[in-house]
Short mmCIF file of C-alpha atoms in Angstrom, two decimals:
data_model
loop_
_atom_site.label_atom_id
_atom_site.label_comp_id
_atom_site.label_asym_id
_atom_site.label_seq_id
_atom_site.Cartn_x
_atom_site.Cartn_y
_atom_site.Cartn_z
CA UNK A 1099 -59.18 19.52 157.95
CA UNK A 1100 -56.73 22.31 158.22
CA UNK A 1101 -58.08 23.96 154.48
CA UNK A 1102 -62.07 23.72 155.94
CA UNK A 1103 -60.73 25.28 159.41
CA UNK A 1104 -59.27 27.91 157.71
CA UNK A 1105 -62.01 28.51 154.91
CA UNK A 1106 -64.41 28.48 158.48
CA UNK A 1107 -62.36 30.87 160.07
CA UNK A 1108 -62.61 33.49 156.97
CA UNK A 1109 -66.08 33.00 156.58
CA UNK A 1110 -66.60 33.86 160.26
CA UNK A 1111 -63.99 36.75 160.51
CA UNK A 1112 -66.10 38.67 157.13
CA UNK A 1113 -69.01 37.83 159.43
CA UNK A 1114 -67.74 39.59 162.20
CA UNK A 1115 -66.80 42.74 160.13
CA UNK A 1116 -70.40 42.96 158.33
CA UNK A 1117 -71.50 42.61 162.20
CA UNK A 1118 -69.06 45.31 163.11
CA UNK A 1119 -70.13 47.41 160.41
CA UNK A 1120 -73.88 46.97 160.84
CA UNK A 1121 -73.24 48.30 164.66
CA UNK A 1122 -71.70 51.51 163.48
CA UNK A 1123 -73.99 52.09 161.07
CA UNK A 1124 -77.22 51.89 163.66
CA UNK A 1125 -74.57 53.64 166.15
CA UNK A 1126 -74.98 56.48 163.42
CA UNK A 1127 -78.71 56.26 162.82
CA UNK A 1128 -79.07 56.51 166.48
CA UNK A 1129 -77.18 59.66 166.51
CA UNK A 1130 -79.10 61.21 163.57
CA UNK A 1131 -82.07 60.47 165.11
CA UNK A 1132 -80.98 62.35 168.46
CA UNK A 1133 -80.27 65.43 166.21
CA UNK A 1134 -83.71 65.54 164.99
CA UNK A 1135 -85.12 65.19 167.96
CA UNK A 1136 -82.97 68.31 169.31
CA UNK A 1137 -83.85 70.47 165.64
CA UNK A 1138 -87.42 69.35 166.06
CA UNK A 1139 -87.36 71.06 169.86
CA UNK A 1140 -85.70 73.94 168.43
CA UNK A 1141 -88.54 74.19 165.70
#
C-alpha cells in the first residue's frame, strides 16, 4: 500500500506541474495576444 500511495502521489504531483506549466504558458499567450492587439491599434 505504502509503494502504490507513493507511486500515486508522484504521478499526481508531475500532473500538477504539467498543469502549472500549461497555465503559464496560456498566461503568456494571453499576454502576446494583448500586445497585438495594442501594435494592431498603433497600425
Amino acid at each position: 500500500m505504502g509503494e502504490a500511495a507513493a507511486a500515486v502521489m508522484k504521478i499526481a504531483e508531475k500532473a500538477l506541474g504539467e498543469v502549472q506549466e500549461s497555465e503559464e504558458i496560456l498566461a503568456s499567450l494571453e499576454k502576446i495576444l494583448e500586445i497585438l492587439k495594442s501594435a494592431k491599434e498603433v497600425l
